Short mmCIF file of C-alpha atoms and ligand atoms in Angstrom, two decimals:
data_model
loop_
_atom_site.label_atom_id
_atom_site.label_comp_id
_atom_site.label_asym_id
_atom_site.label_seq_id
_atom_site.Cartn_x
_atom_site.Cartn_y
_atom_site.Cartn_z
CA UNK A 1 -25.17 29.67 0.49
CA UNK A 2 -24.12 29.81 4.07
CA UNK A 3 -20.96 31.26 5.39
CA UNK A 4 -17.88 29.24 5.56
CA UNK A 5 -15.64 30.02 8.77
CA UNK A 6 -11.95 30.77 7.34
CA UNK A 7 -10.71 27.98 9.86
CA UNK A 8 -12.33 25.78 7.44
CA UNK A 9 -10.33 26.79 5.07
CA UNK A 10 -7.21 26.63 6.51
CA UNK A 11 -7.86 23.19 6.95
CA UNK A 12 -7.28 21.99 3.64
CA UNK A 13 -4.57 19.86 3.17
CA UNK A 14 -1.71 21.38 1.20
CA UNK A 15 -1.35 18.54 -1.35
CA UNK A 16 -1.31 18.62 -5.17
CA UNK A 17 -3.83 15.62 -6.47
CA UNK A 18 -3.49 15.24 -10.23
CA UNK A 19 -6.83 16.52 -11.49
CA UNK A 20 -8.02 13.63 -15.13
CA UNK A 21 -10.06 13.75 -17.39
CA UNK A 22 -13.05 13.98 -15.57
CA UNK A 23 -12.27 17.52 -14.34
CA UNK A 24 -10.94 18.36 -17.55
CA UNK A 25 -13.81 17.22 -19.22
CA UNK A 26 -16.34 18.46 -16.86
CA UNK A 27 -14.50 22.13 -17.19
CA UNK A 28 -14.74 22.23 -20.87
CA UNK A 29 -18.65 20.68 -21.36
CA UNK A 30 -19.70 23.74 -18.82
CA UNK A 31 -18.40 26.34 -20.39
CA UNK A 32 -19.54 25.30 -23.89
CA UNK A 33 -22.66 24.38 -22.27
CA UNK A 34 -23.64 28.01 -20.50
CA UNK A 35 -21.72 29.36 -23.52
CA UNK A 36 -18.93 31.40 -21.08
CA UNK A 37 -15.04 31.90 -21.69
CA UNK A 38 -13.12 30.15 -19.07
CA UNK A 39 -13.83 27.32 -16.97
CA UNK A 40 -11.26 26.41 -13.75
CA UNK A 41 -10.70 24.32 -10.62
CA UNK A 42 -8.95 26.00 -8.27
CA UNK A 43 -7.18 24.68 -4.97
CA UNK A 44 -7.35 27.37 -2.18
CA UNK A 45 -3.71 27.29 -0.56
CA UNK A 46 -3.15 29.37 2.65
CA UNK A 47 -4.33 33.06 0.96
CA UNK A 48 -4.11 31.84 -2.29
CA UNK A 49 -5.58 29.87 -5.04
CA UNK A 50 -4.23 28.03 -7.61
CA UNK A 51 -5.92 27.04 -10.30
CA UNK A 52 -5.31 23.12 -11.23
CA UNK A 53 -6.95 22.38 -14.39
CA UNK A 54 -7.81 25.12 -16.89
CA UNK A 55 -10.37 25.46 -19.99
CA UNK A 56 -9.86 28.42 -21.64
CA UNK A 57 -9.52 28.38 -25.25
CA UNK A 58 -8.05 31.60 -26.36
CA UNK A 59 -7.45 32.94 -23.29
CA UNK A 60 -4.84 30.92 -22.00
CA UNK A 61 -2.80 34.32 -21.16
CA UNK A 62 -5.32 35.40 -18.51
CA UNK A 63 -5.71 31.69 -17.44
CA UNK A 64 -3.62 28.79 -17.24
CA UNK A 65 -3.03 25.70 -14.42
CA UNK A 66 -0.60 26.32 -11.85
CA UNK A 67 -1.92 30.09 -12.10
CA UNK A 68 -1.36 31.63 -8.31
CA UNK A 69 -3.58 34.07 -7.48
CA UNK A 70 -4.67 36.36 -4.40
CA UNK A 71 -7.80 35.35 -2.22
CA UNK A 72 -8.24 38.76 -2.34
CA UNK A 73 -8.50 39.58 -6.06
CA UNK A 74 -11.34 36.93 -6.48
CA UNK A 75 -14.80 36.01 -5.99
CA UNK A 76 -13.82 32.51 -4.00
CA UNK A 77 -13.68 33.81 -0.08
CA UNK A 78 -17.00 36.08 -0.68
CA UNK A 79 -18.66 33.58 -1.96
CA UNK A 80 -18.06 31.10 0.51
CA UNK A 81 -18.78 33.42 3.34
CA UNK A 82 -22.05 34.56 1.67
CA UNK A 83 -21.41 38.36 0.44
CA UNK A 84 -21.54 37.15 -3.00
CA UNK A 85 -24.03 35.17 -5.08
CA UNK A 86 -22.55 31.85 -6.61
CA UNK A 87 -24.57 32.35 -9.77
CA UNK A 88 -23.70 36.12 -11.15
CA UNK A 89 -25.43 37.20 -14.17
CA UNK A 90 -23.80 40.43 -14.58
CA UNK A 91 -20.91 41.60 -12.38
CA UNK A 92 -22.06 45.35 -13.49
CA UNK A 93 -24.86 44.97 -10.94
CA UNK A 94 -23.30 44.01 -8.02
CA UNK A 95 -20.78 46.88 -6.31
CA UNK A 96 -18.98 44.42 -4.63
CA UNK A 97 -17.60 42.66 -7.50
CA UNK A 98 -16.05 46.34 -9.28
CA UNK A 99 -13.97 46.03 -6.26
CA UNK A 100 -12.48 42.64 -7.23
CA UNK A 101 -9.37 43.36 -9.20
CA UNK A 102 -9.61 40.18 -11.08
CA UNK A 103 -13.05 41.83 -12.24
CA UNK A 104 -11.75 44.27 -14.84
CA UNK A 105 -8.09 41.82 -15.03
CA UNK A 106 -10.11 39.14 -16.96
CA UNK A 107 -13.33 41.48 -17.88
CA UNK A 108 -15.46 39.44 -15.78
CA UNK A 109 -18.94 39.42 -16.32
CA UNK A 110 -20.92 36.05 -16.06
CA UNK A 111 -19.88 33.78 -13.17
CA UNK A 112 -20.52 30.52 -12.01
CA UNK A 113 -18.51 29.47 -8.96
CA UNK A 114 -19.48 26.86 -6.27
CA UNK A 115 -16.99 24.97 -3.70
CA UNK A 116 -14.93 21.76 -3.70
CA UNK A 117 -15.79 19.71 -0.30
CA UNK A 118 -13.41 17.46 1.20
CA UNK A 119 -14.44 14.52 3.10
CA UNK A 120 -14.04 16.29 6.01
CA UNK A 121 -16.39 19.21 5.05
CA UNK A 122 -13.38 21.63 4.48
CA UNK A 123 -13.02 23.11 1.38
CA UNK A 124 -10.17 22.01 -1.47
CA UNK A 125 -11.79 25.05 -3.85
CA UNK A 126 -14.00 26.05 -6.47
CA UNK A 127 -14.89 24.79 -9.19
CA UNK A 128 -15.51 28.67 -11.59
CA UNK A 129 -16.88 29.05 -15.16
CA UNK A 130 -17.01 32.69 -15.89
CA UNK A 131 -17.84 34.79 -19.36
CA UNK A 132 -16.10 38.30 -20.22
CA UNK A 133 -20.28 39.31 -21.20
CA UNK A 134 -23.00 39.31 -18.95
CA UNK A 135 -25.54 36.05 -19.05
CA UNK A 136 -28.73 37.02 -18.41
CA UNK A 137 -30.77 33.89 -19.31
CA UNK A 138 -28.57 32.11 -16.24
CA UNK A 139 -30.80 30.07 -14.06
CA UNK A 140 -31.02 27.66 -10.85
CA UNK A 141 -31.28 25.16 -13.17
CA UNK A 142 -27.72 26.21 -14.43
CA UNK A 143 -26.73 26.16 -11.22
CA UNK A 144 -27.69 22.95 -10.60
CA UNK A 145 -26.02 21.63 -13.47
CA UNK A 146 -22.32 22.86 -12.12
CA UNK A 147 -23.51 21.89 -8.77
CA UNK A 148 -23.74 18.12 -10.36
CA UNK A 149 -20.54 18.02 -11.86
CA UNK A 150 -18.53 20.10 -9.06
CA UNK A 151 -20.47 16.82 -6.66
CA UNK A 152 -18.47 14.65 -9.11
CA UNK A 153 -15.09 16.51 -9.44
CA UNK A 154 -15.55 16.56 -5.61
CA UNK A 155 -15.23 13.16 -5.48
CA UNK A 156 -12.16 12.43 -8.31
CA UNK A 157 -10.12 14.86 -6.08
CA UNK A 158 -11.42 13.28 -2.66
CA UNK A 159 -10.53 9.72 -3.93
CA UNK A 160 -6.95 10.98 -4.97
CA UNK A 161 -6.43 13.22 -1.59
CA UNK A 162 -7.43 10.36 0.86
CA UNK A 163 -4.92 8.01 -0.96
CA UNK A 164 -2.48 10.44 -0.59
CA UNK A 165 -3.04 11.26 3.23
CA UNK A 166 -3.36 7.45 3.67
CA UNK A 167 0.03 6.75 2.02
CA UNK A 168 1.55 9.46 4.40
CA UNK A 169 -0.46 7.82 7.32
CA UNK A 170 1.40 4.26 6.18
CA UNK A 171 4.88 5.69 6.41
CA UNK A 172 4.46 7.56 9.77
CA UNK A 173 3.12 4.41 11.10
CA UNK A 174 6.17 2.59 9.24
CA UNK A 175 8.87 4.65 10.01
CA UNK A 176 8.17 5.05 13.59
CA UNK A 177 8.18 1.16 13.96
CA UNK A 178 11.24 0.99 12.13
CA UNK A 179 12.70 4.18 14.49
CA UNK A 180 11.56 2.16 17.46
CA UNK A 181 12.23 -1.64 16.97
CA UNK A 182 8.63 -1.90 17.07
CA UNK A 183 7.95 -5.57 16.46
CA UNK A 184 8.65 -8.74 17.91
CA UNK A 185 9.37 -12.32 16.54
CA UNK A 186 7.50 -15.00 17.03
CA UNK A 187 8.63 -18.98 16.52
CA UNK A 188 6.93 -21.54 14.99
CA UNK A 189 8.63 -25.21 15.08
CA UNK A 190 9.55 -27.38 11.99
CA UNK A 191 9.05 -30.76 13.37
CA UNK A 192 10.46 -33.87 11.23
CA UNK A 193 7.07 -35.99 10.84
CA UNK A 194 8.51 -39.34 10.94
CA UNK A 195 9.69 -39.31 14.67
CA UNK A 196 8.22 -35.47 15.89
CA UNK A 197 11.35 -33.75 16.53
CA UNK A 198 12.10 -30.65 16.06
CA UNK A 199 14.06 -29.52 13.42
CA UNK A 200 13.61 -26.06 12.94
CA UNK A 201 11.42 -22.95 13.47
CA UNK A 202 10.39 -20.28 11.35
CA UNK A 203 10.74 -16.37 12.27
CA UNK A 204 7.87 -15.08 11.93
CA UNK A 205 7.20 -11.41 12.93
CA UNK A 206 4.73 -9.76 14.97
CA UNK A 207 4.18 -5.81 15.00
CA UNK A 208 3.56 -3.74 18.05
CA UNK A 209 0.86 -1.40 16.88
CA UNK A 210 -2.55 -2.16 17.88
CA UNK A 211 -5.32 -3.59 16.57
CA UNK A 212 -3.27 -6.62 14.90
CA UNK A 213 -3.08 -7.04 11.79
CA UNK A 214 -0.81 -10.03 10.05
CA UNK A 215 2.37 -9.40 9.09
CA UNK A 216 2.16 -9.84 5.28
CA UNK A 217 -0.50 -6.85 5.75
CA UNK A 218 2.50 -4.86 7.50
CA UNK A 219 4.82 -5.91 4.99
CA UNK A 220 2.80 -4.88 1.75
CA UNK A 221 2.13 -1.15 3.74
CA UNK A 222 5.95 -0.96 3.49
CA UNK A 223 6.57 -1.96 0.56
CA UNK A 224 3.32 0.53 -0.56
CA UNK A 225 5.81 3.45 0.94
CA UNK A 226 9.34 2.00 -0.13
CA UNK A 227 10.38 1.24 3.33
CA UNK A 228 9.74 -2.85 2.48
CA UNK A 229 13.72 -3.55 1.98
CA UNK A 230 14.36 -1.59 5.71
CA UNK A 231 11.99 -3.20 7.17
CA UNK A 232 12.66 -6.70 6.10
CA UNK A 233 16.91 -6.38 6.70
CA UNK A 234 15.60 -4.80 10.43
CA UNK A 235 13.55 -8.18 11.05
CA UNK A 236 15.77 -10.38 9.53
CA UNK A 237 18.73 -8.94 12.01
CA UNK A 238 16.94 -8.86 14.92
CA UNK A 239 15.62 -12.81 13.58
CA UNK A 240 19.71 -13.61 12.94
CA UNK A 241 19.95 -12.64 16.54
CA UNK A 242 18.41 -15.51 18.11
CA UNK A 243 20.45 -17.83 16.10
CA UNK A 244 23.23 -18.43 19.24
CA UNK A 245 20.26 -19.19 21.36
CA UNK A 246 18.92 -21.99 19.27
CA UNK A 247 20.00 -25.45 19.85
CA UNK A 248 23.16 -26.20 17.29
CA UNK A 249 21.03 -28.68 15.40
CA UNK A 250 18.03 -26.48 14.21
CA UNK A 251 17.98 -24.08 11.77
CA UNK A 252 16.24 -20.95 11.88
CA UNK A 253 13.67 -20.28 8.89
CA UNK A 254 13.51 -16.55 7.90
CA UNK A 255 10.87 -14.88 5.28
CA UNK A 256 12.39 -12.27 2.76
CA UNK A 257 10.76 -10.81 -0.13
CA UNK A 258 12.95 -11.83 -3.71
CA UNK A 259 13.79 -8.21 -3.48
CA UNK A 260 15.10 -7.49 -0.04
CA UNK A 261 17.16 -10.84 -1.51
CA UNK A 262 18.24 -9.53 -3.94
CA UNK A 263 19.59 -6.27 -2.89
CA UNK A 264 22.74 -8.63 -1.27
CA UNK A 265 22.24 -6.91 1.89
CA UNK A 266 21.51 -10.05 4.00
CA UNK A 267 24.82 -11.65 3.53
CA UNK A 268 26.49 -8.65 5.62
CA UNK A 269 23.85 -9.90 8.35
CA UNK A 270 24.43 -13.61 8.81
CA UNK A 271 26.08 -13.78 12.18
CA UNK A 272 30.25 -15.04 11.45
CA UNK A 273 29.34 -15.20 7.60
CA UNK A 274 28.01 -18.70 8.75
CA UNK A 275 24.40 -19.45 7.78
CA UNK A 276 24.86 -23.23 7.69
CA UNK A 277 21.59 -23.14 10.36
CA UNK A 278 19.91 -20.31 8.27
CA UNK A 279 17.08 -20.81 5.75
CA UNK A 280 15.94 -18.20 3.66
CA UNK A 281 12.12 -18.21 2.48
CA UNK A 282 11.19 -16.40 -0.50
CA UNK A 283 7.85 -14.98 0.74
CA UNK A 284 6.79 -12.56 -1.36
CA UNK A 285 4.05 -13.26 -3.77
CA UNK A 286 4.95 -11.33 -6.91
CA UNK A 287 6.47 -11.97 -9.66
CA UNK A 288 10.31 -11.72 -9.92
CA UNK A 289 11.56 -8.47 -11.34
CA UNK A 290 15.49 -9.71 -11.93
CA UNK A 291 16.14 -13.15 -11.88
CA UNK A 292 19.61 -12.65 -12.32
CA UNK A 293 20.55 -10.71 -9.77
CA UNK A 294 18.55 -12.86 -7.37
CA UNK A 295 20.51 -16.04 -8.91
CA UNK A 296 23.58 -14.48 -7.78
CA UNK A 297 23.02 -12.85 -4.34
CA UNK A 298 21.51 -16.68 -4.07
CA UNK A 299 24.52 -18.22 -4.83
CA UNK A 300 26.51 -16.17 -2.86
CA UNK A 301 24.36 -16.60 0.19
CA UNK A 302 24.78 -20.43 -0.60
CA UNK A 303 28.33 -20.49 -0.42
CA UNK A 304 27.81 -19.40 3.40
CA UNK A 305 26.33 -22.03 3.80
CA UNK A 306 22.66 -20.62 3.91
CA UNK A 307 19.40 -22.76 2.14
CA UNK A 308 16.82 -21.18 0.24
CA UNK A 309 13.43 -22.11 0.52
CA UNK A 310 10.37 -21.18 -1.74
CA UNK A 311 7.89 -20.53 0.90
CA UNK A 312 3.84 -21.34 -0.21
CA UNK A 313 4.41 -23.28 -3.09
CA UNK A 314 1.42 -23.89 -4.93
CA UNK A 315 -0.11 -20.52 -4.58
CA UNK A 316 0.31 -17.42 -6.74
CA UNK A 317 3.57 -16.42 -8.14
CA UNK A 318 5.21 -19.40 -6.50
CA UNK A 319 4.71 -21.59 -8.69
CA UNK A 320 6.36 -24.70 -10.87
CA UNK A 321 8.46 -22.18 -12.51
CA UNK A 322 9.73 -20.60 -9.99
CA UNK A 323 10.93 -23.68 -8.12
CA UNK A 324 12.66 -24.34 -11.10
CA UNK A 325 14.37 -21.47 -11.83
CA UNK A 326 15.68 -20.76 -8.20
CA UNK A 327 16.63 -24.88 -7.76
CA UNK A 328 15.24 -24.43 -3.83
CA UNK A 329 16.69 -26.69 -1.19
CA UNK A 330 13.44 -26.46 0.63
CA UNK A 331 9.70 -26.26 -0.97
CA UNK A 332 7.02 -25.55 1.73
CA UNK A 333 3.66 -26.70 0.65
CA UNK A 334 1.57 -23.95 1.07
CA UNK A 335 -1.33 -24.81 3.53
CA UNK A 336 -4.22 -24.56 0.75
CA UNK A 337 -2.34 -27.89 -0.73
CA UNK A 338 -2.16 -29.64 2.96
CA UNK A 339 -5.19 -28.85 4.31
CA UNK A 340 -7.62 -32.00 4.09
CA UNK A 341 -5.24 -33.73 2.48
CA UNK A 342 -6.27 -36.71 4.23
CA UNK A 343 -9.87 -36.20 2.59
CA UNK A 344 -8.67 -34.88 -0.74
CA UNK A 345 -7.27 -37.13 -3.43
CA UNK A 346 -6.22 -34.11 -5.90
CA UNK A 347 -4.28 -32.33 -2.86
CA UNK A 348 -2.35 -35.96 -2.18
CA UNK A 349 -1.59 -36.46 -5.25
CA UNK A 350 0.17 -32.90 -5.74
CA UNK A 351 1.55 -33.22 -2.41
CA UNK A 352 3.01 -36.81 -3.74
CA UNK A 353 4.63 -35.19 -7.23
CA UNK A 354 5.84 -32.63 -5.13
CA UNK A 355 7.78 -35.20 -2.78
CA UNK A 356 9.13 -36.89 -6.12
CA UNK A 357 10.32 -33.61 -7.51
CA UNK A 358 11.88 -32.68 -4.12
CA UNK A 359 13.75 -36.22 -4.30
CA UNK A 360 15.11 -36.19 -7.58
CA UNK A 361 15.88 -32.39 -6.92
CA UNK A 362 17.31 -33.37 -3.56
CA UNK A 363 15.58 -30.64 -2.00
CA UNK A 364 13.39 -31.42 1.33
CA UNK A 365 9.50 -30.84 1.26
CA UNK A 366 7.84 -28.73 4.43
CA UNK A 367 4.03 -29.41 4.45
CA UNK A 368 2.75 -25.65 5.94
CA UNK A 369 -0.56 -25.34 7.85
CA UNK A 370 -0.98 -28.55 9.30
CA UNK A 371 -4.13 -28.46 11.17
CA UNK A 372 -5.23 -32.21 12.36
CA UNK A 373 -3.48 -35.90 13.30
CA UNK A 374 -5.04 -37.00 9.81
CA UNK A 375 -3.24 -34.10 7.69
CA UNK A 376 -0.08 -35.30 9.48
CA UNK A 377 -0.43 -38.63 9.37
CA UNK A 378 -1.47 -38.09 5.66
CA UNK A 379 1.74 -36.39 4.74
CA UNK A 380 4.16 -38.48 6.58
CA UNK A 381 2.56 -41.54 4.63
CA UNK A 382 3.12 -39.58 1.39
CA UNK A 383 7.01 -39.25 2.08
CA UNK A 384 6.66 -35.17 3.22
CA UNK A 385 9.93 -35.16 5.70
CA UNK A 386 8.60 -32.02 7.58
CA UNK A 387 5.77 -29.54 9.08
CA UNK A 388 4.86 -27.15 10.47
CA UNK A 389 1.03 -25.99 11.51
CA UNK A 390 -0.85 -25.37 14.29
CA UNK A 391 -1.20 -28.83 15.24
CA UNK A 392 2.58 -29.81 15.96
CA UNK A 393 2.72 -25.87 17.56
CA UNK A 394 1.68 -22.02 17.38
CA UNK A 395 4.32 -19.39 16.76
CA UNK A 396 5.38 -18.19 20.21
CA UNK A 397 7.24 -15.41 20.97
CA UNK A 398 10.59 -16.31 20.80
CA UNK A 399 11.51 -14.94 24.37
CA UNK A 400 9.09 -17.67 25.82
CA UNK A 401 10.63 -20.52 23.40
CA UNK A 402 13.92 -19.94 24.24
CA UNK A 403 13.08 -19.93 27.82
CA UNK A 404 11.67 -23.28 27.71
CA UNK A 405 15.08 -24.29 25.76
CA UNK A 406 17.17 -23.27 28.18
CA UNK A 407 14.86 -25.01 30.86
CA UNK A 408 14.38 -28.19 29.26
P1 LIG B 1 4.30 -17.66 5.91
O1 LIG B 1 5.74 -17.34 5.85
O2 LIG B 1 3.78 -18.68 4.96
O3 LIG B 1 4.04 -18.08 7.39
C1 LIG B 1 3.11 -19.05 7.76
C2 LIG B 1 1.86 -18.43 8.27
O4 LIG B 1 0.89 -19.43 8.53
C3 LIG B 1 2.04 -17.70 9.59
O5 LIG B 1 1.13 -16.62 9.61
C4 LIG B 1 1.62 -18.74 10.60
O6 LIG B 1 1.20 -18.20 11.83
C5 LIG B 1 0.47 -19.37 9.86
N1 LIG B 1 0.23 -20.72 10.29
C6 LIG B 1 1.09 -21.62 10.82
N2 LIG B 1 0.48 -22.78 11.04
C7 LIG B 1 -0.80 -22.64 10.67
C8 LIG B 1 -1.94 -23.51 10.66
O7 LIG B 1 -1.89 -24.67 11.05
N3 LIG B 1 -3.11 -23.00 10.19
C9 LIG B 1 -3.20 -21.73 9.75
N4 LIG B 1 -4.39 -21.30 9.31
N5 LIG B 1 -2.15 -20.88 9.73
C10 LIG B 1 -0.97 -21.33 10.19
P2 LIG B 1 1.61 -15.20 10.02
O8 LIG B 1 2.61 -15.28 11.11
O9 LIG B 1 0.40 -14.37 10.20
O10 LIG B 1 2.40 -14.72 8.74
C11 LIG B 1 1.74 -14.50 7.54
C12 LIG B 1 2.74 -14.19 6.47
O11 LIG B 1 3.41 -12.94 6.75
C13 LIG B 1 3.88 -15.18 6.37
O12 LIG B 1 3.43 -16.33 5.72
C14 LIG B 1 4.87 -14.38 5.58
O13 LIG B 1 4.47 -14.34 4.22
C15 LIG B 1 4.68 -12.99 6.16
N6 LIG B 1 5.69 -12.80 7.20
C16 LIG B 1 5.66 -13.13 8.50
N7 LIG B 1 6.80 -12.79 9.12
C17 LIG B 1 7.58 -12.23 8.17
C18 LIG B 1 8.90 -11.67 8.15
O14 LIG B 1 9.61 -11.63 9.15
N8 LIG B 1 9.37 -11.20 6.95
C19 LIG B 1 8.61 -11.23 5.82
N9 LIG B 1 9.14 -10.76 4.72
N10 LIG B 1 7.38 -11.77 5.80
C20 LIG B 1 6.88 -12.25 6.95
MG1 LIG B 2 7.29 -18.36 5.61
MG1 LIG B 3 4.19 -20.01 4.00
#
């Protein structure tokens, strides 16, 4: 075994990964299996070790999980920096280990003890089976056995670890955006398809940090760290802020997740508690935890005059029932229904119920994704009052929009 530098050590991360079954299992089939006492993973902590999953039947008093002990009073650092064996038949032969105070502690005689690797090539610990007699029939091949399953362990506690460091990566990256207004918005325009005017745009946001990546991507990362509801009230604001700049007849379309609507904290944000230009699209693709609540902060919302819109209807969660239980006053069509509508008969004919429902419902259909003159011309034929796609015009940062406004 070759020396391990303590600065490798001190490089492992001070987290607590829940050690399953595997470990568990793994502990308790190599200790019955080179017929020893106790079996342990331990997690080396600054000069420590703690162990973090325990088999020891009958001797839980000398060993049990969330045991701290000394780097000092075991085997773990002389092992890794080569003084002592990692396959001890008999402690009574080697000097070094009637120095070890956990040698007469626990009676140690038999040991088996070989490292954790991170990812990184630090070490998380050691993965230990040890007997209170001495095991002289212990072999490489025994070795090799714990070697296996410590490879596997290894990997349970990697998996967990680089989740956790990847959460805490999310909500640095998160919260420093949030600390530092880092996005933008972008608008797209709504155009009525019967005589191209426009009648709205949607807000749609675009983060600082490089490379890009979509917002929804940006979204779910908060939402994966519980910063989704500050991050969606920060957007909509700084959204709600462009409102005086827009011309008096369009209406601003803004995305919110059902939750971050229902938490009743974007009524406080609607600029003079007048959102008769404001559209709210329910984005999110998930199902809907409280309907109620939502129902409510919807109503209330409506008596300010703002519209609700179920955004990508006809994909996932936002579905028939969903239209129907939140009675939208605008369904967008999400683009897998429009595009090649013009070629598709089962995508017109959807698109056509979906104008019919929208009548009798007296809500107004938005066809999303609109890529080509035949998709438009397709949906205007159908009845579908308004789109928005790439066709009839990109989001734009809104700066450059309402320049061209103000020019025009
Ligand atoms: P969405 O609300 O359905 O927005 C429409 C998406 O389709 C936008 O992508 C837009 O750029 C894209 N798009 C528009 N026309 C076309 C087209 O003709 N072809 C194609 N292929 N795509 C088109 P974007 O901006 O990347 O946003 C993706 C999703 O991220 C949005 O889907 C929405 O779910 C979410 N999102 C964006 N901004 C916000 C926001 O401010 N708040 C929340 N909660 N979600 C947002
Ligand atoms: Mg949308
Ligand atoms: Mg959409």
């Amino acid at each position: 075994m070759t020396g391990v530098a303590p600065a490798a050590i001190a490089l492992v991360p001070r987290m607590v990964p829940e050690t399953g079954d595997l470990t568990t299992n793994a502990l308790a089939f190599l200790r019955n299996h080179l017929d020893m006492d106790m079996a342990f993973l331990s997690e080396i902590k600054g000069h420590q070790m703690e162990l973090r999953a325990v088999d020891a039947p009958g001797f839980e008093h000398l060993a049990s999980v969330g045991d701290l002990l000394d780097l000092d009073d075991v085997y773990c650092l002389h092992i890794l920096e080569g003084r002592l064996p990692e396959l001890i038949r008999d402690t009574n032969d080697i000097p070094l280990c009637q120095t070890i105070a956990i040698t007469s502690r626990v009676n140690v005689r038999a040991h088996v003890s070989v490292p954790i690797w991170r990812t990184d090539q630090s070490v998380f610990g050691m993965f230990c089976i040890l007997g209170r007699a001495p095991r002289l029939s212990l072999n490489n091949r025994d070795l090799e056995v714990v070697k296996a399953f410590a490879a596997l362990v290894a990997d349970d506690v990697n998996v967990t670890l680089d989740g956790e460091e990847q959460t805490i990566a999310k909500r640095r990256t998160i919260t420093q955006i949030l600390e530092t207004g880092g996005f933008d918005i972008s608008l797209q325009p709504i155009q009525c398809l019967r005589d191209q005017t426009i009648a709205g745009y949607e807000a749609l946001c675009r983060f600082n940090p490089v490379p890009y990546r979509p917002p929804n991507v940006w979204f779910q990362d908060a939402a994966d760290v519980g910063l989704q509801l500050q991050l969606e009230l920060d957007v909509i604001e700084r959204a709600f802020a462009l409102l005086p700049d827009l011309p008096g007849d369009c209406y601003l379309s803004v995305n919110t997740s059902a939750g971050t609507l229902a938490s009743g904290r974007i009524a406080s944000l609607v600029p003079d508690r007048d959102g008769r230009n404001i559209i709210m699209e329910i984005t999110e693709h998930a199902a809907i935890e409280d309907l109620d609540v939502l129902l409510m902060e919807i109503d209330r919302l409506r008596d300010m005059g703002v519209r609700i819109a179920i955004d990508d209807a006809g994909a996932g969660y936002s579905g028939l029932q969903q239209i129907i239980r939140l009675r939208p006053d605008v369904i967008k069509l999400d683009m897998s229904l429009t595009q090649n509508v013009d070629q598709d008969v089962a995508r017109r004919s959807l698109a056509s119920a979906m104008v019919k429902f929208a009548a009798d419902t007296k809500a107004k259909v938005v066809a999303e994704g609109i890529e080509t003159e035949a998709e438009r011309q397709t949906l205007r034929r159908i009845g579908v009052e308004l789109g928005q796609g790439y066709h009839l015009g990109r989001p734009t940062p809104a700066r450059e929009v309402l320049k061209t406004l103000k020019s025009a």
